[in-house]
PDB file of C-alpha atoms in Angstrom:
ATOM      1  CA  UNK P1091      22.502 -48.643 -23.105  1.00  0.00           C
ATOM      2  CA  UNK P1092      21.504 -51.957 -21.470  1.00  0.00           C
ATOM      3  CA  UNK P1093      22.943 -54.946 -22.941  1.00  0.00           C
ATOM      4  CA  UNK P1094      18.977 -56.743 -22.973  1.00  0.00           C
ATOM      5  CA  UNK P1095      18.809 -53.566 -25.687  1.00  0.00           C
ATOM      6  CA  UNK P1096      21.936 -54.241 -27.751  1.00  0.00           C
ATOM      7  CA  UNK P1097      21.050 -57.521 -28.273  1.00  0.00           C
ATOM      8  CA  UNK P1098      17.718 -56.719 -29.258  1.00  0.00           C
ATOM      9  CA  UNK P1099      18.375 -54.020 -31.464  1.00  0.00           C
ATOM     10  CA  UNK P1100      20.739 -56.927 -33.332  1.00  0.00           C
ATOM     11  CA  UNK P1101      17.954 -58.826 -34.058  1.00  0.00           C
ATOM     12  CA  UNK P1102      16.228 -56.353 -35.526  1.00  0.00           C
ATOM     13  CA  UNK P1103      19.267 -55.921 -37.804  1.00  0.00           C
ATOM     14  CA  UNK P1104      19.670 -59.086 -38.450  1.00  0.00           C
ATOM     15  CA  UNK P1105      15.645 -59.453 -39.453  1.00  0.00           C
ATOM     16  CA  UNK P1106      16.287 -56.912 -41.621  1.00  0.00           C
ATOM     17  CA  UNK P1107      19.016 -58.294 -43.839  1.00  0.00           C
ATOM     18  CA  UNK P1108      17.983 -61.328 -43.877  1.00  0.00           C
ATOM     19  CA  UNK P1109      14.246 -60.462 -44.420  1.00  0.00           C
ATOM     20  CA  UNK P1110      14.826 -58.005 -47.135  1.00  0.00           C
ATOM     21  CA  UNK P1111      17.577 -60.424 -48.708  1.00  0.00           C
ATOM     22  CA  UNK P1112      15.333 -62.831 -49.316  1.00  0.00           C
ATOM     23  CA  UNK P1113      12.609 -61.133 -50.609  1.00  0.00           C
ATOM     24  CA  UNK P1114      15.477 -59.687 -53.703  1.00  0.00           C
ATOM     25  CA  UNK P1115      16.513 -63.507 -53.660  1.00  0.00           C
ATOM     26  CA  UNK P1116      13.272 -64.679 -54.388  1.00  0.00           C
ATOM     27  CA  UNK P1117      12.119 -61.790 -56.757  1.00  0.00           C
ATOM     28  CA  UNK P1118      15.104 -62.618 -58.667  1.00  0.00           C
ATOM     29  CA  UNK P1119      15.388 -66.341 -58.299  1.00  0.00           C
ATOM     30  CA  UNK P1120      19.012 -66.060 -56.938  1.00  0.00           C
ATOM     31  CA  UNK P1121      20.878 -67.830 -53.808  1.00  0.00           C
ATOM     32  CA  UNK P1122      23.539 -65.577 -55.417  1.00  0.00           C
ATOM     33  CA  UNK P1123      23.947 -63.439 -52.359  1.00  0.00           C
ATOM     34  CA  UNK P1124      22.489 -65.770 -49.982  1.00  0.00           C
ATOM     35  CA  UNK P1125      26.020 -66.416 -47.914  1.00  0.00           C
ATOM     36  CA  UNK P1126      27.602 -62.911 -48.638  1.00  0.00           C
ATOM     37  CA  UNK P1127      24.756 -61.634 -46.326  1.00  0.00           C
ATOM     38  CA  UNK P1128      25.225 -63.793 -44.050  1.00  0.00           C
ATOM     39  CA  UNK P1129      29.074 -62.112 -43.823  1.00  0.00           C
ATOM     40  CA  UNK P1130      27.512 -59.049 -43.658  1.00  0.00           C
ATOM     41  CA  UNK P1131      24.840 -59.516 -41.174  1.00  0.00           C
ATOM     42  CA  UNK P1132      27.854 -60.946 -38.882  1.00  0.00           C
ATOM     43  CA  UNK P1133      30.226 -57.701 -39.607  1.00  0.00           C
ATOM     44  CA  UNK P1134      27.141 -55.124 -38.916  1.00  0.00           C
ATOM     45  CA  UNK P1135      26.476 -56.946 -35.539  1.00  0.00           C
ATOM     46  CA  UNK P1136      29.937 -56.697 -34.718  1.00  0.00           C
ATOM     47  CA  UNK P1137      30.029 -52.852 -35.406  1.00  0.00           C
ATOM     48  CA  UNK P1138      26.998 -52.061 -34.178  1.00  0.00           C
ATOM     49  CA  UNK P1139      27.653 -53.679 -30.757  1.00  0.00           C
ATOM     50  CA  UNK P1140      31.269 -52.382 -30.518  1.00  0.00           C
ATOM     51  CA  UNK P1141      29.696 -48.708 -30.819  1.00  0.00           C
ATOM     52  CA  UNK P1142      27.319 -49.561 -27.804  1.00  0.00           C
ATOM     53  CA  UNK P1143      29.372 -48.544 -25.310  1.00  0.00           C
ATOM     54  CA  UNK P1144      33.058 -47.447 -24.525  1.00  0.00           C
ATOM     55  CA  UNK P1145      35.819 -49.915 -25.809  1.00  0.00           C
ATOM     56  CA  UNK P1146      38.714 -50.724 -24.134  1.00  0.00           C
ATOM     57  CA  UNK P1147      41.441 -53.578 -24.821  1.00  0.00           C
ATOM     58  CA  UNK P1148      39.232 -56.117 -24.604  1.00  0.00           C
ATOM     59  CA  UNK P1149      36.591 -55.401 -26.938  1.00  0.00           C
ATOM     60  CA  UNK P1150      38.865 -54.218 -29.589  1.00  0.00           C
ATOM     61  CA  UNK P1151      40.910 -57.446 -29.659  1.00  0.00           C
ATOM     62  CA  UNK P1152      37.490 -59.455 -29.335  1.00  0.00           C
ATOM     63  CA  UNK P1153      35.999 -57.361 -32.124  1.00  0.00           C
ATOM     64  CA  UNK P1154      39.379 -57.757 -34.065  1.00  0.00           C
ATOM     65  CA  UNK P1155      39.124 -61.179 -34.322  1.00  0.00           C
ATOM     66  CA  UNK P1156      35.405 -61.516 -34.706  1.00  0.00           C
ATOM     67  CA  UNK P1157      35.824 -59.214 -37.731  1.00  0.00           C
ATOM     68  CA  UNK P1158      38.963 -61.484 -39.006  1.00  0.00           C
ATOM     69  CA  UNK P1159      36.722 -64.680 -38.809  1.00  0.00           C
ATOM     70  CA  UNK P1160      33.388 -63.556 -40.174  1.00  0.00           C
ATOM     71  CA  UNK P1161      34.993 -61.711 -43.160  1.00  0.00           C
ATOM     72  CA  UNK P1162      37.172 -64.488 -44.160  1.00  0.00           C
ATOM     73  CA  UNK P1163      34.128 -66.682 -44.130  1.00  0.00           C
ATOM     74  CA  UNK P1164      32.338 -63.679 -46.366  1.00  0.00           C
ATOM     75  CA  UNK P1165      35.390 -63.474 -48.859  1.00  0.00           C
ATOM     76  CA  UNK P1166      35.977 -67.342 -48.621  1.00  0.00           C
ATOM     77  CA  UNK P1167      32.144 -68.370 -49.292  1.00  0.00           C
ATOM     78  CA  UNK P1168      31.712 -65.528 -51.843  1.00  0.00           C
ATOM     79  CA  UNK P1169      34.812 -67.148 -53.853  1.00  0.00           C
ATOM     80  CA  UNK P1170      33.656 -70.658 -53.296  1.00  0.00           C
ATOM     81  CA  UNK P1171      29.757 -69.507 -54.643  1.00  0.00           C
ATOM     82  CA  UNK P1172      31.268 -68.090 -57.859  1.00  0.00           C
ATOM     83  CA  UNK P1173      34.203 -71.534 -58.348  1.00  0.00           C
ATOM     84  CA  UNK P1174      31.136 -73.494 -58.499  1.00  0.00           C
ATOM     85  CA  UNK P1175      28.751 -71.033 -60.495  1.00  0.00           C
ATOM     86  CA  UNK P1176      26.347 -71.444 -57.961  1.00  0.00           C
ATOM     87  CA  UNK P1177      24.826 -73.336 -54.751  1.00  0.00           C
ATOM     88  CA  UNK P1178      23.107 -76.408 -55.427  1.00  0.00           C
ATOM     89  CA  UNK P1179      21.913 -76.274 -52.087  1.00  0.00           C
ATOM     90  CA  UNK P1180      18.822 -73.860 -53.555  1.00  0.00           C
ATOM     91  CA  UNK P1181      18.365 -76.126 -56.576  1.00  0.00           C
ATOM     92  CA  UNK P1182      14.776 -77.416 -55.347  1.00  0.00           C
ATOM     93  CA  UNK P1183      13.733 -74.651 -52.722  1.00  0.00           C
ATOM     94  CA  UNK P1184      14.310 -71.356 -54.715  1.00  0.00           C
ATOM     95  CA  UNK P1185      11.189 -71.410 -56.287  1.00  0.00           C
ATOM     96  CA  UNK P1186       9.167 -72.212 -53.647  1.00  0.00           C
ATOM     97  CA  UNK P1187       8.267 -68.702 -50.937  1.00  0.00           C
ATOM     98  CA  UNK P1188       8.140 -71.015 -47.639  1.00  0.00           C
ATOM     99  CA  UNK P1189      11.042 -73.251 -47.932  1.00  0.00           C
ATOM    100  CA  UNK P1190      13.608 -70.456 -49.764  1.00  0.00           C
ATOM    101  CA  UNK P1191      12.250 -68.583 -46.346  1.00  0.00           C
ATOM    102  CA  UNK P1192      13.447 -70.961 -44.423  1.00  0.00           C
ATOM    103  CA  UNK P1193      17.055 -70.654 -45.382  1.00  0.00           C
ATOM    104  CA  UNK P1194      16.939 -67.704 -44.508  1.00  0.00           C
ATOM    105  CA  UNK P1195      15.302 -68.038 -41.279  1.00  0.00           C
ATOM    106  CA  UNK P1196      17.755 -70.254 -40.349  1.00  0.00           C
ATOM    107  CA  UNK P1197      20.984 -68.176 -41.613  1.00  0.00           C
ATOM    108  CA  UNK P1198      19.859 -65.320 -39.055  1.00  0.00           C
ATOM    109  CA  UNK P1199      19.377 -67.357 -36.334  1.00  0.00           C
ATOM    110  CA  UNK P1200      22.851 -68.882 -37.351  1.00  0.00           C
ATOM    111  CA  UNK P1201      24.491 -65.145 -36.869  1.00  0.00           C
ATOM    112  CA  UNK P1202      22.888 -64.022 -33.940  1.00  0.00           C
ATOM    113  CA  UNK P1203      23.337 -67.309 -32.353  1.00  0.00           C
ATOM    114  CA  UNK P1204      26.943 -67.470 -33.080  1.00  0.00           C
ATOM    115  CA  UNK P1205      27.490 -63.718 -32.570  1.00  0.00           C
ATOM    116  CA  UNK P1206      26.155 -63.644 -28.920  1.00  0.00           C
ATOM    117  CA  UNK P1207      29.224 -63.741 -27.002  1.00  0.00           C
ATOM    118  CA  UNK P1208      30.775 -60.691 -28.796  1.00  0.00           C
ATOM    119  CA  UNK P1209      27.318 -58.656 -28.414  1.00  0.00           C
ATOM    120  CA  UNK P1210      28.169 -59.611 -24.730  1.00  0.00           C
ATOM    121  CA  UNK P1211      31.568 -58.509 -24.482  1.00  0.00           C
ATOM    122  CA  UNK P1212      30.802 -55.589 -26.767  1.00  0.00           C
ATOM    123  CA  UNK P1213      27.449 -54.429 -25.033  1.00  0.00           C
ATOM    124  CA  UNK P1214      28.704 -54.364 -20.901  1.00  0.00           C
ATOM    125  CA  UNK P1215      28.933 -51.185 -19.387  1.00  0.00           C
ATOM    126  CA  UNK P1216      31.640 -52.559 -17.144  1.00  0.00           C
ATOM    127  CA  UNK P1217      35.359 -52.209 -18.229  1.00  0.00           C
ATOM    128  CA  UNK P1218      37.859 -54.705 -16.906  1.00  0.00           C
ATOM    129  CA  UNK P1219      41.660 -55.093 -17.614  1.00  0.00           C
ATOM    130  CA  UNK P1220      43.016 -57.965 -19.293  1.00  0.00           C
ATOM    131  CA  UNK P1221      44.365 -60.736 -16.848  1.00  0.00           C
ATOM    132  CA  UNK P1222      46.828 -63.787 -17.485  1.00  0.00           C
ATOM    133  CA  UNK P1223      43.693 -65.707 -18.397  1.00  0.00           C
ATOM    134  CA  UNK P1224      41.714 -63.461 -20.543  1.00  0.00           C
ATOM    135  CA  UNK P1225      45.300 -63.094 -22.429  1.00  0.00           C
ATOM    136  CA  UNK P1226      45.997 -66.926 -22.464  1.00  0.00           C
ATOM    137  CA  UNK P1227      42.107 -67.185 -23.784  1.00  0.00           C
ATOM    138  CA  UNK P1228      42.339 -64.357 -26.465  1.00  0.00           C
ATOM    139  CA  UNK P1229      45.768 -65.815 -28.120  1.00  0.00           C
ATOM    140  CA  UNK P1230      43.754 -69.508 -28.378  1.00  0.00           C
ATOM    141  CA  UNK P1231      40.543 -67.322 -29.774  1.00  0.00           C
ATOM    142  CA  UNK P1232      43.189 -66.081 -32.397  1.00  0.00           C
ATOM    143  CA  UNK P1233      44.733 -69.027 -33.000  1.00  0.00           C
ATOM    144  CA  UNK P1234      41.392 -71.067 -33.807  1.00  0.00           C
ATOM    145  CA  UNK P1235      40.783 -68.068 -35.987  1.00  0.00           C
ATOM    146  CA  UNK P1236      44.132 -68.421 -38.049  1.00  0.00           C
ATOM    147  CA  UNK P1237      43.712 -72.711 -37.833  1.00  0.00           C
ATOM    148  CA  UNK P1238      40.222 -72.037 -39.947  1.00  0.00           C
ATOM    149  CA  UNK P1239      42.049 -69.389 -42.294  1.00  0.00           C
ATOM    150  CA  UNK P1240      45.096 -71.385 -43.333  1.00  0.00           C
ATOM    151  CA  UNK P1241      42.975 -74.698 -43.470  1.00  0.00           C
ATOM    152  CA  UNK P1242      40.573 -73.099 -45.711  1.00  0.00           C
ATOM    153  CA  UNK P1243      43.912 -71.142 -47.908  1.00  0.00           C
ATOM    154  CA  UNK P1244      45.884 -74.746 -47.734  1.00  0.00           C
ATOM    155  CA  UNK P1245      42.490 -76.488 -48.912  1.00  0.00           C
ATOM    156  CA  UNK P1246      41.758 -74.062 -51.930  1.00  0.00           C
ATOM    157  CA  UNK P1247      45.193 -74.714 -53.118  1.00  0.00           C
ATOM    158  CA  UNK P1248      45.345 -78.125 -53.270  1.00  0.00           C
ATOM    159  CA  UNK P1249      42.033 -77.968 -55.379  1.00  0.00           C
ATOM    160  CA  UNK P1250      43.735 -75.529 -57.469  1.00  0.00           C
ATOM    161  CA  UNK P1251      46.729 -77.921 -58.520  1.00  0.00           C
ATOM    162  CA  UNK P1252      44.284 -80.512 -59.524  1.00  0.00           C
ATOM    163  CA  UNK P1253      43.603 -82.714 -56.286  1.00  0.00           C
ATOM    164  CA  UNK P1254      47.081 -84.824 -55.854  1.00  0.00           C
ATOM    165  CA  UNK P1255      47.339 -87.568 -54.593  1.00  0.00           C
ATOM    166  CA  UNK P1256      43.006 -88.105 -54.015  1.00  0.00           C
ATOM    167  CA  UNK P1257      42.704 -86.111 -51.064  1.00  0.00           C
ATOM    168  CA  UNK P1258      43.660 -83.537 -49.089  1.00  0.00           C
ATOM    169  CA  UNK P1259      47.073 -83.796 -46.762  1.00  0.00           C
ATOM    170  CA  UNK P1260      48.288 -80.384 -47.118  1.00  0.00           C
ATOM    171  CA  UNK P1261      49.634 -78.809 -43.591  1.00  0.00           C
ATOM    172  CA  UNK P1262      47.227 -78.928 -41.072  1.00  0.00           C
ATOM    173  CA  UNK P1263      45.130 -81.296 -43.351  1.00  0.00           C
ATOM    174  CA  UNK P1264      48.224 -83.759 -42.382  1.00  0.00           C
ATOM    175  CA  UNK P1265      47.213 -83.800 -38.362  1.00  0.00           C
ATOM    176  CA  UNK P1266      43.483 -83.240 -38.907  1.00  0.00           C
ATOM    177  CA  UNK P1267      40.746 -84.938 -41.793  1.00  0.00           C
ATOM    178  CA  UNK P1268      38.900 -81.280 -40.758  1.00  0.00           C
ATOM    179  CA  UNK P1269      40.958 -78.365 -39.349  1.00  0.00           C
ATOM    180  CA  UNK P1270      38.605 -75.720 -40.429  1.00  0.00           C
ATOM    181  CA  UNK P1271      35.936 -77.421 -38.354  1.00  0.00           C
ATOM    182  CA  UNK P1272      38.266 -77.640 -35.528  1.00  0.00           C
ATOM    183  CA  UNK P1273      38.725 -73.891 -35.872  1.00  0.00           C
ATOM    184  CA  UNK P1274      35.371 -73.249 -36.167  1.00  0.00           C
ATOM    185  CA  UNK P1275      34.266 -74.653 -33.005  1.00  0.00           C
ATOM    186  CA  UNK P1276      36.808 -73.825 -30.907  1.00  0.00           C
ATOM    187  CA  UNK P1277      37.155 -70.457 -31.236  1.00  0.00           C
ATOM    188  CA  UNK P1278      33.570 -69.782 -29.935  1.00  0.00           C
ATOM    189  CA  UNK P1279      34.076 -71.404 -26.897  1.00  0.00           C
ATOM    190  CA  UNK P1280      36.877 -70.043 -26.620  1.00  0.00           C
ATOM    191  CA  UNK P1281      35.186 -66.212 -27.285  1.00  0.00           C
ATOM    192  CA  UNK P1282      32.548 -67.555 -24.363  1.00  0.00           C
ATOM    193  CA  UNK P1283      35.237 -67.906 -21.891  1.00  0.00           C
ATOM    194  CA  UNK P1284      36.581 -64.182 -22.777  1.00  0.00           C
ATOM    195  CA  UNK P1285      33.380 -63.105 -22.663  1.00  0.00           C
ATOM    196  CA  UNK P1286      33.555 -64.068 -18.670  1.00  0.00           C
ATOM    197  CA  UNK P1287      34.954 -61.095 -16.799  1.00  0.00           C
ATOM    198  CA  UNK P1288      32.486 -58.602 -19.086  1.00  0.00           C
ATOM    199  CA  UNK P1289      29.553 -59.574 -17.062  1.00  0.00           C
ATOM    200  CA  UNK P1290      28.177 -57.199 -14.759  1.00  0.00           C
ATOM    201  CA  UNK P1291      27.231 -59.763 -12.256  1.00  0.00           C
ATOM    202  CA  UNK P1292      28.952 -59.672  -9.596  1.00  0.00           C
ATOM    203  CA  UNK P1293      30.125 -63.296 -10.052  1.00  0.00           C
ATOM    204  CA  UNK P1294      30.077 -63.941 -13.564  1.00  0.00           C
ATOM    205  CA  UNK P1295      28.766 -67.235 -12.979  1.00  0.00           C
ATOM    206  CA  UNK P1296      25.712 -65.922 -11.731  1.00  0.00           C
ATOM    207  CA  UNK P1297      24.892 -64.343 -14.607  1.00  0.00           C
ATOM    208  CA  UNK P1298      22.196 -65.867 -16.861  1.00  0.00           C
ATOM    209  CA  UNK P1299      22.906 -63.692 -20.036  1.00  0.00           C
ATOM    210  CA  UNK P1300      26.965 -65.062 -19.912  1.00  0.00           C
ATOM    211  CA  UNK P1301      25.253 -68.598 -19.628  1.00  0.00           C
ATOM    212  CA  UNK P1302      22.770 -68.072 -22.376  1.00  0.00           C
ATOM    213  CA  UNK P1303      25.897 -67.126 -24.971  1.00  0.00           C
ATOM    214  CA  UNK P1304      27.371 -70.974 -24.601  1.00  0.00           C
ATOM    215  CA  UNK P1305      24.785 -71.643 -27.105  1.00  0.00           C
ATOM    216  CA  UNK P1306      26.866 -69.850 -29.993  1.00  0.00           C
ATOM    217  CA  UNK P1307      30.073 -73.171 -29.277  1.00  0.00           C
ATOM    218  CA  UNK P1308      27.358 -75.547 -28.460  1.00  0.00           C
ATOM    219  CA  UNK P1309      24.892 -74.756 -31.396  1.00  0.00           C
ATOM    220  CA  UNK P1310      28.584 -74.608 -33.907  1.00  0.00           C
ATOM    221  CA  UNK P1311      29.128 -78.113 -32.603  1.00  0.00           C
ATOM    222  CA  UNK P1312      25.673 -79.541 -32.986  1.00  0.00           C
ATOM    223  CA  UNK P1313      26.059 -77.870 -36.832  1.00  0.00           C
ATOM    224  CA  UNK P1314      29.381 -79.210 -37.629  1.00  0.00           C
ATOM    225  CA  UNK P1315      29.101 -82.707 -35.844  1.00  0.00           C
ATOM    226  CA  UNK P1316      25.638 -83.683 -35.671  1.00  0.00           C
ATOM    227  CA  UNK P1317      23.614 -81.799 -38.834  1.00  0.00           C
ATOM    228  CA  UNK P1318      23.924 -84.332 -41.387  1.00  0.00           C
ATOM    229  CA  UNK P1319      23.723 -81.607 -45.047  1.00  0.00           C
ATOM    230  CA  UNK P1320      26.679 -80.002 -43.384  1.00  0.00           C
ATOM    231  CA  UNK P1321      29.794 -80.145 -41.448  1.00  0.00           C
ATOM    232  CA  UNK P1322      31.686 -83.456 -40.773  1.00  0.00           C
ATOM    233  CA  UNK P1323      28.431 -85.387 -40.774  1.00  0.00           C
ATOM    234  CA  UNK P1324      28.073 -84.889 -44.113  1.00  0.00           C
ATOM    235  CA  UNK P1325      31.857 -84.991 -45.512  1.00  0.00           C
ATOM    236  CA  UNK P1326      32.660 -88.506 -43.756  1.00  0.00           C
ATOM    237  CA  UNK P1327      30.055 -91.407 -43.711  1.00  0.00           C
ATOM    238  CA  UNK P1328      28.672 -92.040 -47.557  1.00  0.00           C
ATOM    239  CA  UNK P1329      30.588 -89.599 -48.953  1.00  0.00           C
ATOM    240  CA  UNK P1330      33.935 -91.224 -48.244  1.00  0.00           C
ATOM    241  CA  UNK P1331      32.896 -93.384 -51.010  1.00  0.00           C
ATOM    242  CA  UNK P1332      34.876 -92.355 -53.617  1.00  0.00           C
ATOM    243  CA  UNK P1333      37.950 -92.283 -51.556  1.00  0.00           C
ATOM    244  CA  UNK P1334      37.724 -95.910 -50.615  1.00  0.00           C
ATOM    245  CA  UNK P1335      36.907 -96.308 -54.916  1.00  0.00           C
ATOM    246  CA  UNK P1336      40.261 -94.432 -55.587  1.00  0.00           C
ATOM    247  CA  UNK P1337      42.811 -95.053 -53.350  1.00  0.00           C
ATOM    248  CA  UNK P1338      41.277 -97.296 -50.189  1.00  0.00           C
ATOM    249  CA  UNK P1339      44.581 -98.174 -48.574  1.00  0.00           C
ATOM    250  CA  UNK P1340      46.195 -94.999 -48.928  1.00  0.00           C
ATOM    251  CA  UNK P1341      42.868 -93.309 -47.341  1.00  0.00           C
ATOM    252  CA  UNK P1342      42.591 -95.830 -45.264  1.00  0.00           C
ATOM    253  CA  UNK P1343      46.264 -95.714 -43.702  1.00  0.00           C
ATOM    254  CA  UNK P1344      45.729 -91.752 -43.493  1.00  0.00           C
ATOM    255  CA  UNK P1345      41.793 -91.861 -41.581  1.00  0.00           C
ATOM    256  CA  UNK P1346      43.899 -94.247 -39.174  1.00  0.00           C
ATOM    257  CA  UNK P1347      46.658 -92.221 -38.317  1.00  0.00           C
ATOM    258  CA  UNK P1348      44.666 -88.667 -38.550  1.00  0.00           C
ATOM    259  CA  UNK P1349      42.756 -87.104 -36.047  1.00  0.00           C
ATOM    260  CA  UNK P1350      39.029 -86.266 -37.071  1.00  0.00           C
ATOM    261  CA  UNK P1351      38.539 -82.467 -35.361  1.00  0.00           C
ATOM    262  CA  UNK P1352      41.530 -81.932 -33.207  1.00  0.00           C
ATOM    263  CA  UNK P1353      45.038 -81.367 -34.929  1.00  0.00           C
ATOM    264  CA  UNK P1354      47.542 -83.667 -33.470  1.00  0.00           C
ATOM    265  CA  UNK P1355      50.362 -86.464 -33.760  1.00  0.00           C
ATOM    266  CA  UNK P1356      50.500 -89.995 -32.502  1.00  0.00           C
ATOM    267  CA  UNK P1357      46.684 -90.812 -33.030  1.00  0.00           C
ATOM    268  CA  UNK P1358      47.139 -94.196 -34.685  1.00  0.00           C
ATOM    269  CA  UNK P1359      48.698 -94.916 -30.716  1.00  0.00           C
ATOM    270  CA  UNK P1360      45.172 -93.447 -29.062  1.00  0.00           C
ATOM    271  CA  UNK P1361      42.395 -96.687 -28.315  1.00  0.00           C
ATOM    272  CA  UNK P1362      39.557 -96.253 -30.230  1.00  0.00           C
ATOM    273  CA  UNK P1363      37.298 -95.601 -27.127  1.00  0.00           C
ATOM    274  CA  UNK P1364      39.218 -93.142 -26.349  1.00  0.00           C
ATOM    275  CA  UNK P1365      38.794 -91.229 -29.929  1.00  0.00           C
ATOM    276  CA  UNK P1366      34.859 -92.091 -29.520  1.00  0.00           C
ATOM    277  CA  UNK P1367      34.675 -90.681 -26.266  1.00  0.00           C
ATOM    278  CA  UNK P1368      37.467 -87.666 -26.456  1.00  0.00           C
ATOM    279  CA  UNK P1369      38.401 -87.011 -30.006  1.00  0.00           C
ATOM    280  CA  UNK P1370      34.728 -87.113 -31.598  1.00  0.00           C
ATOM    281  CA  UNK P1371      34.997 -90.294 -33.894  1.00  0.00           C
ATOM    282  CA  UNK P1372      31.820 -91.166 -33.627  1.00  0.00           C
ATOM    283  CA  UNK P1373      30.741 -94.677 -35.151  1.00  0.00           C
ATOM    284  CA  UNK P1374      28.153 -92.785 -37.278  1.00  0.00           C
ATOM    285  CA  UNK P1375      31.057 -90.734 -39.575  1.00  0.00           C
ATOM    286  CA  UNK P1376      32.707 -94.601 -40.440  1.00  0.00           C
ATOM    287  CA  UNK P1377      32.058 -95.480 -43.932  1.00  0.00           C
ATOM    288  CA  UNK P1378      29.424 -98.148 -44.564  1.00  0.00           C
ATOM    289  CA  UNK P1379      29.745-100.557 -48.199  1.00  0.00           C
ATOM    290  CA  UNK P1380      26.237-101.956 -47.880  1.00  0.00           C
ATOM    291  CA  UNK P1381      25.068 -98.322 -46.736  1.00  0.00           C
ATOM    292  CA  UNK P1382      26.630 -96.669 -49.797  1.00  0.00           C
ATOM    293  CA  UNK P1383      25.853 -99.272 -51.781  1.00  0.00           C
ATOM    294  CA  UNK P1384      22.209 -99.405 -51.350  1.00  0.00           C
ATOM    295  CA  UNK P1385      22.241 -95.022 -51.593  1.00  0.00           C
ATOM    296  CA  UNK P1386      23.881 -95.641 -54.896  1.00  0.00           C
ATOM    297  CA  UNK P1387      21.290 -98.374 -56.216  1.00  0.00           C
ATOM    298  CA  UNK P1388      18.376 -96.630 -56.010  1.00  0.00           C
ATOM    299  CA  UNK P1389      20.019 -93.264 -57.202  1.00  0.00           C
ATOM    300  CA  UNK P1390      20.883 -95.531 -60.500  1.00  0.00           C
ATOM    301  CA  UNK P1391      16.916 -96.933 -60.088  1.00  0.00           C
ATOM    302  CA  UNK P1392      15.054 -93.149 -59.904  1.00  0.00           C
ATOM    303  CA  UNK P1393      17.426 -91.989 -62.825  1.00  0.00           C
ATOM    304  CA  UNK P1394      16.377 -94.767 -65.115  1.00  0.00           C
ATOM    305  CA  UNK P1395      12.679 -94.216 -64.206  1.00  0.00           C
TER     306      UNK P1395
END
């Protein structure tokens, strides 16, 4: 089976979950199950692909770890939907066909997108032994994979025990104000790199299909740095508010001294061009008192109209 097929069969698959997932969502008026399809649209495409063609070593361990991310996110965003009796997300668009379509538009494009390297790895008819490289590439694919876990595990807890000390500083939280972010992103471009010696080009970097699948790190980057309702966009700026409220100099020694994305020690030392240009601290993610201010006026203003 050609790997043009594979990956068009997946759509289909994908269409159909998320298609016929929202039309029970909206039926029912429920975002209920809204992100525990997305889990499973990610673990079918993983199967299905994997049964495309013969495995060897390295489309087990790829699929291994695929299957380790996406249902961590499933069990983790399933647990997280029922702490908080809901997604509030939904509140306004549930009701309403085209923009609760929408959501789920943009869920499957999320999964295939994301997915494509493994469908790549997964769908070539060409079999290649693991080299120094591919290892060296798998073990950081894994390790991104168990940076998101524990950051999400060490996160979870510290909510549990009643949010000491304001914010977060648990393990990894202690060398990164977003680990889970960090191993988010990394481990797809990480997963494109594996997905190298699968082509069937001769040269891999003639291949336009190996290419195409840099979209899945570049589009999780542009989600988790760039989308402002999501990702590190939307936890830093404003919504550092009530940190700076709370306990400003303790936050304010700790956003100083912590790296934003990438887990490390000795950033108070690092120039700040240096973090805007390397390390992702963007000017846009600083917290702004007039900013906040003014979002906080006219929230008091609407609710006493």
């Amino acid at each position: 089976m050609s790997q043009q097929l594979v990956y068009a069969i997946s759509v289909a698959i994908t269409a159909l979950i998320q298609g016929g997932g929202f039309l029970v969502a909206y039926a029912l008026q429920t975002e209920t199950f809204y992100d525990i399809l997305g889990g499973v649209n990610f673990l079918a495409l993983a199967f299905w692909s994997a049964s495309s063609s013969t495995l060897d070593l390295r489309k087990i361990c790829t699929t291994v770890l695929f299957v380790c991310s996406r249902g961590w996110l499933l069990l983790f965003l399933a647990w997280r939907a029922h702490e908080r009796k809901g997604d509030a997300r939904f509140d306004d668009i549930k009701g309403k066909f085209i923009s609760f379509m929408k959501a789920w538009i943009v869920q499957g494009m999320w999964v295939m997108l994301i997915s494509m390297p493994v469908i790549f790895i997964n769908s070539s008819n060409k079999s290649s032994p693991l080299d120094f490289i591919d290892i060296v590439f798998m073990l950081c694919f894994a390790l991104c994979v168990g940076t998101e876990i524990l950051a999400d595990i060490q996160k979870a807890l510290w909510v549990k025990k009643g949010r000491p000390g304001g914010f977060c500083q648990e393990g990894l939280w202690g060398f990164s104000r977003h680990p889970n972010y960090f191993g988010e992103i990394f481990q797809w471009w990480f997963a494109w790199a594996l997905a190298y010696h699968s082509s069937e080009a001769a040269r891999g970097y003639l291949d336009p299909l190996w290419w195409a699948c840099a979209i899945s790190p570049i589009f999780t980057m542009l989600i988790l740095l760039h989308l402002k309702p999501t990702g590190i966009y939307n936890a830093e700026g404003k919504n550092l508010k009530r940190y700076y409220d709370q306990c400003p100099d303790e936050y304010g020694k700790y956003r100083e001294s912590t790296s934003i994305l990438i887990p490390m020690i000795g950033y108070q030392y690092v120039p700040l061009f240096l973090k805007r240009i390397i390390f992702f601290e963007y000017e846009k993610y600083e917290y702004n008192p007039k900013v906040a201010g003014s979002l906080a006026e006219k929230l008091t203003s609407s609710e006493d109209e």
